[in-house]
PDB file of C-alpha atoms and ligand atoms in Angstrom:
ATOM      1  CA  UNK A   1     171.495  90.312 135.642  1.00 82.00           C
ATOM      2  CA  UNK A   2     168.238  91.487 133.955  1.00 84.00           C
ATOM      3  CA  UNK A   3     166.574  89.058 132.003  1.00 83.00           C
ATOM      4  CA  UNK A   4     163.506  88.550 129.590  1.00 75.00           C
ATOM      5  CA  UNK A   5     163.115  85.142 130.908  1.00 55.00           C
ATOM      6  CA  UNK A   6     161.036  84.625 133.618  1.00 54.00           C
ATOM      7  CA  UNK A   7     162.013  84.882 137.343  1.00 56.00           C
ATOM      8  CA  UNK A   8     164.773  82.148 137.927  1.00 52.00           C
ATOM      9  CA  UNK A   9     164.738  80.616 141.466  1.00 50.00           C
ATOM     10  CA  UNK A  10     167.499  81.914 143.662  1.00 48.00           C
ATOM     11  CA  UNK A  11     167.171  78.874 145.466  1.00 49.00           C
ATOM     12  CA  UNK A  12     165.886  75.231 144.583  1.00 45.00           C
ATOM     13  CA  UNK A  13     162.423  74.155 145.159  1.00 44.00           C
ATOM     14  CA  UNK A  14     161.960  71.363 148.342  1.00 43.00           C
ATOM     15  CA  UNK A  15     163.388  68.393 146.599  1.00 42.00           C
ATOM     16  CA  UNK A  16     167.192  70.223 146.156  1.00 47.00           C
ATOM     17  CA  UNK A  17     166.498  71.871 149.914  1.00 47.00           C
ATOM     18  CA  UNK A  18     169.596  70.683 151.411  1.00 48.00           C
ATOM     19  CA  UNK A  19     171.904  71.200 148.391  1.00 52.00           C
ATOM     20  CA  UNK A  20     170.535  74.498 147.861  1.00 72.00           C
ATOM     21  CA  UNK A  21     171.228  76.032 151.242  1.00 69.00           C
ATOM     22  CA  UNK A  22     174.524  74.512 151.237  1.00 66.00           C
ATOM     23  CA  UNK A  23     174.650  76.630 147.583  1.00 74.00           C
ATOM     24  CA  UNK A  24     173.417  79.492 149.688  1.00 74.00           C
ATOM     25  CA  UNK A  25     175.752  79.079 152.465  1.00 71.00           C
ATOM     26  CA  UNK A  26     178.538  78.365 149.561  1.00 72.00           C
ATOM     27  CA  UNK A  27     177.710  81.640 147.993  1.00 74.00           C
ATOM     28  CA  UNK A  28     178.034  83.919 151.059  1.00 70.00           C
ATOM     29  CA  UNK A  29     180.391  81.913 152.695  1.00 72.00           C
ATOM     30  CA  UNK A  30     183.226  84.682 151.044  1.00 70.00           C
ATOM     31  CA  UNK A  31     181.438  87.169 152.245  1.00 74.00           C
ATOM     32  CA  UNK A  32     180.459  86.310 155.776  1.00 72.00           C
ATOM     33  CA  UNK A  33     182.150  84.280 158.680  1.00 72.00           C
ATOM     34  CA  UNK A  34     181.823  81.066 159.761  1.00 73.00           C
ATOM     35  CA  UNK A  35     178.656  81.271 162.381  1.00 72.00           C
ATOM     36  CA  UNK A  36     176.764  83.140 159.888  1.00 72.00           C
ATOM     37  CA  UNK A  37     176.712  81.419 157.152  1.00 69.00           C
ATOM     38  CA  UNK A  38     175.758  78.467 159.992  1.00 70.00           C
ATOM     39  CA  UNK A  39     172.879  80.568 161.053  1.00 72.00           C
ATOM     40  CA  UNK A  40     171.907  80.896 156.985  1.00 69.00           C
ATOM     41  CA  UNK A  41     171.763  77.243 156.885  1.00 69.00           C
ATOM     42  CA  UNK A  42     169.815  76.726 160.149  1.00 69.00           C
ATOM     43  CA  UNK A  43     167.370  79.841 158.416  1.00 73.00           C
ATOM     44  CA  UNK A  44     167.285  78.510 154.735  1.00 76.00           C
ATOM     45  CA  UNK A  45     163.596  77.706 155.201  1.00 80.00           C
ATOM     46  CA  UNK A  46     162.461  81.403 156.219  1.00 82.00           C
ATOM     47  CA  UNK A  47     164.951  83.041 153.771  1.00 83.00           C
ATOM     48  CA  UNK A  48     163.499  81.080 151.053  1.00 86.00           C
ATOM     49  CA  UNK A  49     159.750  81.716 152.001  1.00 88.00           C
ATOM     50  CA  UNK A  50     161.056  85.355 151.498  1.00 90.00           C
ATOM     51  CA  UNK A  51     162.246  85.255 148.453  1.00 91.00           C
ATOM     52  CA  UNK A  52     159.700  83.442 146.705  1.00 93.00           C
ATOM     53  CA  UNK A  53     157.534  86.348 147.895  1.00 95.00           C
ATOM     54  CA  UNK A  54     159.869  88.880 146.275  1.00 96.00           C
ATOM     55  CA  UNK A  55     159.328  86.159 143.069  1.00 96.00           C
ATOM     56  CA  UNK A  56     155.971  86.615 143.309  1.00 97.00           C
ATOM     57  CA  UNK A  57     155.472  90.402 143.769  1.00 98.00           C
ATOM     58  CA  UNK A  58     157.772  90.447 140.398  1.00 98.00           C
ATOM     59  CA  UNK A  59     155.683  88.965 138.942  1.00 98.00           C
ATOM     60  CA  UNK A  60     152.187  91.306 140.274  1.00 98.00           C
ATOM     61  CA  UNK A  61     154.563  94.018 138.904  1.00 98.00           C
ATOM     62  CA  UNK A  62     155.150  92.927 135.407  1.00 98.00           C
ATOM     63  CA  UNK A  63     151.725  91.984 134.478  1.00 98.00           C
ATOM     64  CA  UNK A  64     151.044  95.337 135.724  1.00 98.00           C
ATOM     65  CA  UNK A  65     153.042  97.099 133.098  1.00 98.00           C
ATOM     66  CA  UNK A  66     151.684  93.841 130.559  1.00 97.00           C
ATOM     67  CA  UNK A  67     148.299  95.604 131.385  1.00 97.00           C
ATOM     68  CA  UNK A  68     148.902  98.966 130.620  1.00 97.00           C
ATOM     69  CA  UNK A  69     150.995  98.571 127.590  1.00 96.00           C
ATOM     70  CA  UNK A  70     147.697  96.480 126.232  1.00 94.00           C
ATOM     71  CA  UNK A  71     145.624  99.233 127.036  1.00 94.00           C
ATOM     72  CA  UNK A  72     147.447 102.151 125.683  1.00 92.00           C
ATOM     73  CA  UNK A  73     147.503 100.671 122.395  1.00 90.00           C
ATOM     74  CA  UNK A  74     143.648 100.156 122.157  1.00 90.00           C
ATOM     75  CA  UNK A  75     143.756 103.802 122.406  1.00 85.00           C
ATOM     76  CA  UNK A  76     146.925 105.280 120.397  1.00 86.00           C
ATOM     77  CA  UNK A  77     148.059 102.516 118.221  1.00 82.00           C
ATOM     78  CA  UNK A  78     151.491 102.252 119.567  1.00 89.00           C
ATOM     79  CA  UNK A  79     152.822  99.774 122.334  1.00 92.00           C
ATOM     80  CA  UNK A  80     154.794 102.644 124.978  1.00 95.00           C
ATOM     81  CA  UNK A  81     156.833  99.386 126.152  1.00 97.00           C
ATOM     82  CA  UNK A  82     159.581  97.912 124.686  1.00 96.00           C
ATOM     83  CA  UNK A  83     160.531  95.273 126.767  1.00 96.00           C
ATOM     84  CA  UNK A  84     159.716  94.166 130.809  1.00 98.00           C
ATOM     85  CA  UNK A  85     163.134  92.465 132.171  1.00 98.00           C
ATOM     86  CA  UNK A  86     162.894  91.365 135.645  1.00 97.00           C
ATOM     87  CA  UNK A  87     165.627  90.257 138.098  1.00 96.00           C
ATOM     88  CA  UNK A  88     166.437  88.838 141.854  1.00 95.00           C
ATOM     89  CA  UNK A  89     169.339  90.087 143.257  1.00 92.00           C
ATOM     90  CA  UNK A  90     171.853  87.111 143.445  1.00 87.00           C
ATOM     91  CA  UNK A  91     173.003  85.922 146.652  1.00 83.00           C
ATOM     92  CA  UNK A  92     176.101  87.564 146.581  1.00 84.00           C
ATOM     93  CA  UNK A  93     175.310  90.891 145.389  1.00 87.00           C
ATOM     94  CA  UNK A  94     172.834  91.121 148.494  1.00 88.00           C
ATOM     95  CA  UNK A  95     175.893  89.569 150.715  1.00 85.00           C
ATOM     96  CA  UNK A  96     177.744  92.200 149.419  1.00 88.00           C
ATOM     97  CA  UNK A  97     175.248  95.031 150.252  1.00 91.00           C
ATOM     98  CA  UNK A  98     174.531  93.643 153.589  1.00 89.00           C
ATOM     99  CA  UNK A  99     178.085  93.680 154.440  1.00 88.00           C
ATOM    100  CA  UNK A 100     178.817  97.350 153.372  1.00 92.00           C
ATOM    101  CA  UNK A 101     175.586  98.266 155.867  1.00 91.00           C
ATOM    102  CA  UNK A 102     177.108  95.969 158.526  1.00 90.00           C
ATOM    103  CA  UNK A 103     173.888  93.811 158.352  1.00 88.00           C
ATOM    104  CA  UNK A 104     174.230  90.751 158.995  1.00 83.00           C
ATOM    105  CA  UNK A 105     172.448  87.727 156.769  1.00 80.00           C
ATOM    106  CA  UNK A 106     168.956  86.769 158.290  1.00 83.00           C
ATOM    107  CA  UNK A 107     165.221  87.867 157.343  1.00 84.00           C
ATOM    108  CA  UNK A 108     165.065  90.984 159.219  1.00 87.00           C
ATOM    109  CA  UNK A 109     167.781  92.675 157.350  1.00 87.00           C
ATOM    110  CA  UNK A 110     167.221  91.320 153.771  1.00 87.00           C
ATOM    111  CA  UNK A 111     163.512  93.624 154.558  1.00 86.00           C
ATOM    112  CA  UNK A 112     166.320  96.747 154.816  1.00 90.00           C
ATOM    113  CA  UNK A 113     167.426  95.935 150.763  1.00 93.00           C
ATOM    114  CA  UNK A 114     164.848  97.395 148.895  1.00 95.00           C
ATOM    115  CA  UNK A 115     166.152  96.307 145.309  1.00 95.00           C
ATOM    116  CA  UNK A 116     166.131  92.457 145.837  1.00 96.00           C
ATOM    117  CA  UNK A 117     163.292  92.620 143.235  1.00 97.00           C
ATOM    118  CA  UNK A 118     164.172  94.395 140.136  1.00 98.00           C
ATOM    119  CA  UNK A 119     161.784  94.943 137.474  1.00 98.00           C
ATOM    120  CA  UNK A 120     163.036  97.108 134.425  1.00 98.00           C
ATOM    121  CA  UNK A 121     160.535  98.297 131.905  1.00 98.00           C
ATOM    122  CA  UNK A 122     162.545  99.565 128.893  1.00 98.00           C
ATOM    123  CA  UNK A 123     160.014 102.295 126.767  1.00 96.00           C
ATOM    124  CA  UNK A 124     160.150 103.571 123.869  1.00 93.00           C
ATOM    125  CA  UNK A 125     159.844 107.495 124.303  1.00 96.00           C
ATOM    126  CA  UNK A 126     161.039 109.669 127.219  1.00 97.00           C
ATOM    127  CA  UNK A 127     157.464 110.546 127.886  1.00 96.00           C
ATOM    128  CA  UNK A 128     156.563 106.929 128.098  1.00 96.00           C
ATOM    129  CA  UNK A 129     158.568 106.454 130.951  1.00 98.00           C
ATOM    130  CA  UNK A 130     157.242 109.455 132.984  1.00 98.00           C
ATOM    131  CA  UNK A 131     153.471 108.467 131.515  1.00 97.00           C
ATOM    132  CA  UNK A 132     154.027 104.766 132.481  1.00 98.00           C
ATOM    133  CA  UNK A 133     155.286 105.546 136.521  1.00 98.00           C
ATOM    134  CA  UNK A 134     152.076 107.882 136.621  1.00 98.00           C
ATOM    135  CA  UNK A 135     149.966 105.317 135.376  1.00 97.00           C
ATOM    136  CA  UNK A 136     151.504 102.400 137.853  1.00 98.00           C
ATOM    137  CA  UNK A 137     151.651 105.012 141.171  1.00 98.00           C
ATOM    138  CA  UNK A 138     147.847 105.835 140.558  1.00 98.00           C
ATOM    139  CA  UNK A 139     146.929 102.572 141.631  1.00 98.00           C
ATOM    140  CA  UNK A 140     145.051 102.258 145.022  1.00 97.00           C
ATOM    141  CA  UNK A 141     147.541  99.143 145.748  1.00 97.00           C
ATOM    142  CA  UNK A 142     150.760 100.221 144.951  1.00 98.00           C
ATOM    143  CA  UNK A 143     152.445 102.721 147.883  1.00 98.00           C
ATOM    144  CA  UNK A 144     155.520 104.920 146.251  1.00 98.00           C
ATOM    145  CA  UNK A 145     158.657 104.583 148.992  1.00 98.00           C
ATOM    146  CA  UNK A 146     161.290 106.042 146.817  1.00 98.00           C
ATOM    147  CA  UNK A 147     161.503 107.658 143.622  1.00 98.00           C
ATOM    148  CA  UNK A 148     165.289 109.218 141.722  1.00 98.00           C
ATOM    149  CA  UNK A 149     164.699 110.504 138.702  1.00 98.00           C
ATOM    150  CA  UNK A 150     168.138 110.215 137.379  1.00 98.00           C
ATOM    151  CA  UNK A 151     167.021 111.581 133.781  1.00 98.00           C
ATOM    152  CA  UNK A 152     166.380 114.723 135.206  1.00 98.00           C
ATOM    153  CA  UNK A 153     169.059 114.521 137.331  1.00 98.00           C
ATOM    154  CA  UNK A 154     171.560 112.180 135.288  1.00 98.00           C
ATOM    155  CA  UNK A 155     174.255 110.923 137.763  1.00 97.00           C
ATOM    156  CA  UNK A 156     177.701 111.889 137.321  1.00 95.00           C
ATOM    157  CA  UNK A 157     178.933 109.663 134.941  1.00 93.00           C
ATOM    158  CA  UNK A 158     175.791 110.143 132.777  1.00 96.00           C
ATOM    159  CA  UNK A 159     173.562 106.958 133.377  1.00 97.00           C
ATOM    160  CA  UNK A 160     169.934 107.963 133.096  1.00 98.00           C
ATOM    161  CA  UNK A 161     166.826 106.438 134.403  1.00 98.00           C
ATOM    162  CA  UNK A 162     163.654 106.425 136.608  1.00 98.00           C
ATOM    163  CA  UNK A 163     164.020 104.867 139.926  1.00 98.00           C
ATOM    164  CA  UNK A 164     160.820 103.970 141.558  1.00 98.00           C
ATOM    165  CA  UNK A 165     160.801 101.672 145.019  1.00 98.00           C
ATOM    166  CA  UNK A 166     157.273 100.842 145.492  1.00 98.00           C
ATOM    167  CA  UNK A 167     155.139  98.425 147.805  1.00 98.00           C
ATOM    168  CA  UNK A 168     152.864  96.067 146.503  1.00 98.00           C
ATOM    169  CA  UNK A 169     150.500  93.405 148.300  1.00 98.00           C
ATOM    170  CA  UNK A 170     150.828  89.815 146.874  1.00 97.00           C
ATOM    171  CA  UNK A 171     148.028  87.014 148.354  1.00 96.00           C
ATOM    172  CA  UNK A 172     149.768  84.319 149.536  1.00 93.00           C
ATOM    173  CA  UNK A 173     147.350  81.221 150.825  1.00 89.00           C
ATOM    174  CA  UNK A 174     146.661  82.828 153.992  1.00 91.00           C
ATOM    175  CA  UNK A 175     147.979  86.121 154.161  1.00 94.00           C
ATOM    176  CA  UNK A 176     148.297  88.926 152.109  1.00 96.00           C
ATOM    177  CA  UNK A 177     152.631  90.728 152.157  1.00 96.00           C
ATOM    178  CA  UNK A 178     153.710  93.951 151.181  1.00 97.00           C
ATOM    179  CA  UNK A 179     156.576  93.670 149.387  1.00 97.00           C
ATOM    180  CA  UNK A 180     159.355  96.173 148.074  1.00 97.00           C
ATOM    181  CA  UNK A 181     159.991  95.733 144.504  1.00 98.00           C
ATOM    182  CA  UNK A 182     162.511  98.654 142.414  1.00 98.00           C
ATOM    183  CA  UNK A 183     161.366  99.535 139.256  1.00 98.00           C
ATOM    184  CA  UNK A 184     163.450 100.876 136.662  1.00 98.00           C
ATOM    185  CA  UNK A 185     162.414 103.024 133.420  1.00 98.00           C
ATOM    186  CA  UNK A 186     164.217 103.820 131.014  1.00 98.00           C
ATOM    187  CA  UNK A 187     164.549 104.585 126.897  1.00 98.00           C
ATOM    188  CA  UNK A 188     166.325 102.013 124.301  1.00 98.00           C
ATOM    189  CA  UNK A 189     169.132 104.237 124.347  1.00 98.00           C
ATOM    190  CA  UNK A 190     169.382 104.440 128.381  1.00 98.00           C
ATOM    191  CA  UNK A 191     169.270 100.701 128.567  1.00 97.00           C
ATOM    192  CA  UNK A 192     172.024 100.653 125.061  1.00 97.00           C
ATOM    193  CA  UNK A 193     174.374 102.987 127.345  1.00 97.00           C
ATOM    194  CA  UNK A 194     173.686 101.549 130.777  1.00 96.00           C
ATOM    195  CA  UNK A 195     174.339  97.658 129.200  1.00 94.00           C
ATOM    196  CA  UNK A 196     177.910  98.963 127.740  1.00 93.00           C
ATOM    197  CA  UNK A 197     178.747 100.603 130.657  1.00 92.00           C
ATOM    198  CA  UNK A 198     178.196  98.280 133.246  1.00 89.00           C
ATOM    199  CA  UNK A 199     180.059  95.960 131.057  1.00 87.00           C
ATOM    200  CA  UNK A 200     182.796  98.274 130.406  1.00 83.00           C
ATOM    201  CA  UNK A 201     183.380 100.026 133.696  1.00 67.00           C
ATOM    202  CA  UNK A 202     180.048  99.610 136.217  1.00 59.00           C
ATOM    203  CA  UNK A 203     181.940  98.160 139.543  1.00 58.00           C
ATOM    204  CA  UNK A 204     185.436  97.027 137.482  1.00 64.00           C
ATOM    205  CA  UNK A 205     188.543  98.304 138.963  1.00 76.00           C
ATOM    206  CA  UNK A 206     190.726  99.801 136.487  1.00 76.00           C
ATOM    207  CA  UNK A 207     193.880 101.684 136.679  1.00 85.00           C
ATOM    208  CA  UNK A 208     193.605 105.136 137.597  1.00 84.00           C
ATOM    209  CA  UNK A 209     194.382 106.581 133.818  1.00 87.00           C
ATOM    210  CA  UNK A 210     192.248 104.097 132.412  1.00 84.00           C
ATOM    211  CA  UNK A 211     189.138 104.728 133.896  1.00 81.00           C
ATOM    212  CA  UNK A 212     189.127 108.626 134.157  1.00 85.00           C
ATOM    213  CA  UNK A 213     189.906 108.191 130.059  1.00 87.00           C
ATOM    214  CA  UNK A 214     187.082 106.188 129.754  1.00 86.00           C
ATOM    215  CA  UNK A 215     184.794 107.978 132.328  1.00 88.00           C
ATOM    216  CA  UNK A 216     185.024 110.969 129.987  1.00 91.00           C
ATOM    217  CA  UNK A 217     184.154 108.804 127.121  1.00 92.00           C
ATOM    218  CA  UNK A 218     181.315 106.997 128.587  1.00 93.00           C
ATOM    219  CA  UNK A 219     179.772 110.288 129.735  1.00 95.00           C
ATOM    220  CA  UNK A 220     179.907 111.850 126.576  1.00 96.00           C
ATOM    221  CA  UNK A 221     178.379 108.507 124.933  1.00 97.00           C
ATOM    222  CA  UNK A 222     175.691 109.261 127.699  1.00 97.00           C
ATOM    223  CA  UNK A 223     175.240 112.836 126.545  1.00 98.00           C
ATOM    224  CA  UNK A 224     174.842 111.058 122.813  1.00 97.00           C
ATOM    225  CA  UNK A 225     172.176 109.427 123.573  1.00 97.00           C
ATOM    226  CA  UNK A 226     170.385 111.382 125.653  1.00 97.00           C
ATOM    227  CA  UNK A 227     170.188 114.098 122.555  1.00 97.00           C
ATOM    228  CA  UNK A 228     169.290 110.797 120.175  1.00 97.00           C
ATOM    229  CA  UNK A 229     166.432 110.416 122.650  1.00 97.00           C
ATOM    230  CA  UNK A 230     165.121 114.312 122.729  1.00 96.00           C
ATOM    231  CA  UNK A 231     165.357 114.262 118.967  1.00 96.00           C
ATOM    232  CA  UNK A 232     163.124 111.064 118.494  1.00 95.00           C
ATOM    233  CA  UNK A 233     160.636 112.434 121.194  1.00 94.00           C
ATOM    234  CA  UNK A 234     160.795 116.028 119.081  1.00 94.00           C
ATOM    235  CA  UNK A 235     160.045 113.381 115.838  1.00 94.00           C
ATOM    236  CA  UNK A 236     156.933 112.038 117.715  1.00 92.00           C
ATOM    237  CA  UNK A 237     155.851 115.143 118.905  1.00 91.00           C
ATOM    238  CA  UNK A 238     155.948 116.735 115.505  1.00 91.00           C
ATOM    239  CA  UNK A 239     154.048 113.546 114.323  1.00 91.00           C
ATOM    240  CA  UNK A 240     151.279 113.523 116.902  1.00 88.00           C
ATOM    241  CA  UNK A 241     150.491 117.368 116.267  1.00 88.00           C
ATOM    242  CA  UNK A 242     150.478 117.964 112.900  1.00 83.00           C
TER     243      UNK A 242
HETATM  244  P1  0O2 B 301     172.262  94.893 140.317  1.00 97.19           P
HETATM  245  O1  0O2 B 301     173.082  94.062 139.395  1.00 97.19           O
HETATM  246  O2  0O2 B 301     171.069  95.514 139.615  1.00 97.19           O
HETATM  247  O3  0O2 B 301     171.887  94.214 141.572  1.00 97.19           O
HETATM  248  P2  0O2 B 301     172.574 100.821 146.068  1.00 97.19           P
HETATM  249  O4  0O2 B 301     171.392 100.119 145.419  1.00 97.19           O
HETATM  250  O5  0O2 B 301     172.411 100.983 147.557  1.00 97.19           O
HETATM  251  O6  0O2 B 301     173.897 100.234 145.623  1.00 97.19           O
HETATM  252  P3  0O2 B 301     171.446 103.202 145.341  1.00 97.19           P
HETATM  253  O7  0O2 B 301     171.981 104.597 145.261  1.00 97.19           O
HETATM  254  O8  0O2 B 301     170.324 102.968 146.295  1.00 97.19           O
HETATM  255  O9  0O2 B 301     172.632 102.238 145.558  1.00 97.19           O
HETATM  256  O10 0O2 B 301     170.972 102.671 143.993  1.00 97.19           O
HETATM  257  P4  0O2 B 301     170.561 103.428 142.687  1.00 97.19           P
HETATM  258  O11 0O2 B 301     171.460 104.558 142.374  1.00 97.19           O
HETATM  259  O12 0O2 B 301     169.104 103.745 142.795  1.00 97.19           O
HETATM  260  O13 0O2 B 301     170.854 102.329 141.563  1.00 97.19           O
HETATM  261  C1  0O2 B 301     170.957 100.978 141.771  1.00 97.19           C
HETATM  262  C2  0O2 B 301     170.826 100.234 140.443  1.00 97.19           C
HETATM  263  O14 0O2 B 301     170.679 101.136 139.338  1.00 97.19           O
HETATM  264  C3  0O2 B 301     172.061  99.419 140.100  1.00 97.19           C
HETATM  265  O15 0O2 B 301     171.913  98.142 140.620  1.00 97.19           O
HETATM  266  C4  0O2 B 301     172.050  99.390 138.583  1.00 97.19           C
HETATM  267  O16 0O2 B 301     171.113  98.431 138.112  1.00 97.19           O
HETATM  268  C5  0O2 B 301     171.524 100.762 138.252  1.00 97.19           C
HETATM  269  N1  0O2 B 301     172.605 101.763 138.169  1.00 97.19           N
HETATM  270  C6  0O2 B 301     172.801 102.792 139.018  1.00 97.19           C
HETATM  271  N2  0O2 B 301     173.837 103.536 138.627  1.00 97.19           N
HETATM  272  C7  0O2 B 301     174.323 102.983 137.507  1.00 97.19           C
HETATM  273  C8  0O2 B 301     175.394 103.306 136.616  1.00 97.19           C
HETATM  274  O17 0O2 B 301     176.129 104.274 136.806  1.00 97.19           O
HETATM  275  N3  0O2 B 301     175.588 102.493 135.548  1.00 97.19           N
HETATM  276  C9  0O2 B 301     174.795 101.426 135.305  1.00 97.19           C
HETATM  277  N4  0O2 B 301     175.064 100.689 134.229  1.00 97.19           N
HETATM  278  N5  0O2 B 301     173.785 101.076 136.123  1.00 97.19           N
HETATM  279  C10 0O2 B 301     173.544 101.840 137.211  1.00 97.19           C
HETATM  280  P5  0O2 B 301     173.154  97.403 141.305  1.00 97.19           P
HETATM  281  O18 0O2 B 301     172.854  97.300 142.753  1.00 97.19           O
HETATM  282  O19 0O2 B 301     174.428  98.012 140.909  1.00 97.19           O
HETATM  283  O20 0O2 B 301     173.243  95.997 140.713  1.00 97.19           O
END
């Protein structure tokens, strides 16, 4: 779950270390066999060395976007951002994932997710979106591993939104990591549609009738809002140049 909060800990800090890879281990333990989730316990050190990383490069990536929304609007009066929501995958959504790739649990494979840092910058305009990702992929530190533009290409069922999986180097004590982060722009009305939907459908199953009725539905809700969008940008365009 995206939040405006900041990053939560996905696991406790040293004085809850035992309890919190037995939460850990608890959390997987659905998911995974027996040896393991033993092997997650016997880890819980490295795995949570990793994922404070992930924490921090969240948090590089953020004040990022914090910067250029700051900027921008020394220049055109307007803030392009909305809202920054960040999120770390939960343990068993990454379980999950790792056991649909036949992966098993440990460090090396949790390197293989490349959304366990989420970061989703909700703008204002359509071109803010494409503006912002230009603005963030410019910079000499950030390296661009994947990018779907699903607004160009909406999926099937209409969702909309800028994928971007980048690589970005946090400074640790002694070391400097690279670290994957996704980053995901998109409009009010994307995120309006996208919230709904994942609530209403997004990984539910539902009878067969059920969801094809409100597949068709949802998409044309999509479609909606993707026309409210083009008709604000049109507003702002119409603004800007007369
Ligand atoms: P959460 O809760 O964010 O962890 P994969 O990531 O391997 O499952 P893929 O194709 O690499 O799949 O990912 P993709 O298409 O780039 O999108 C992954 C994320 O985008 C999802 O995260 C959602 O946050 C969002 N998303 C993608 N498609 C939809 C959709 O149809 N509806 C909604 N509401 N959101 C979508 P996760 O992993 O599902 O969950």
């Amino acid at each position: 779950m995206y939040s405006k909060e900041h990053v939560a800990p996905l696991v406790g800090g040293a004085a809850q270390q035992s309890d919190s890879s037995l939460s850990l281990a608890q959390k997987i333990s659905g998911i995974f066999d027996e040896d393991s989730v033993l092997r997650v316990k016997e880890n819980f050190e490295e795995l949570k060395s990793l994922l404070s990383c992930y924490k921090c490069a969240i948090l590089e990536v953020e004040t990022k976007f914090n910067v250029l929304n700051e900027r921008f609007s020394l220049d055109h009066e307007r803030n392009p951002i909305e809202t920054i929501k960040t999120r770390m995958k939960s343990p068993e959504s990454i379980a999950e994932k790792l056991r649909r790739r036949n992966l098993p649990f440990n460090v090396n494979s949790l390197e293989q997710i490349h959304d366990i840092a989420g970061v989703r910058v909700i703008c204002s305009f359509v071109d803010d979106i494409y503006m912002l990702a230009d603005c963030l992929l410019k910079q000499d530190d950030i390296r661009l591993i994947e990018q779907k533009d699903y607004i160009a290409h909406p999926k099937e069922n209409g969702y909309r939104s800028l994928h971007l999986i980048i690589e970005i180097p946090i400074f640790l004590e002694n070391e400097k990591r690279l670290m994957k982060v996704e980053v995901q722009l998109r409009t009010i009305a994307m995120e309006f549609w996208a919230n709904l939907e994942h609530k209403l459908r997004y990984k539910k199953n539902l009878p067969e009738n059920i969801a094809e009725m409100t597949a068709s539905e949802l998409f044309e809700c999509a479609e909606m809002s993707a026309q409210l969008d083009l008709k604000m940008q049109n507003v702002k365009n119409c603004i800007e140049n007369s």
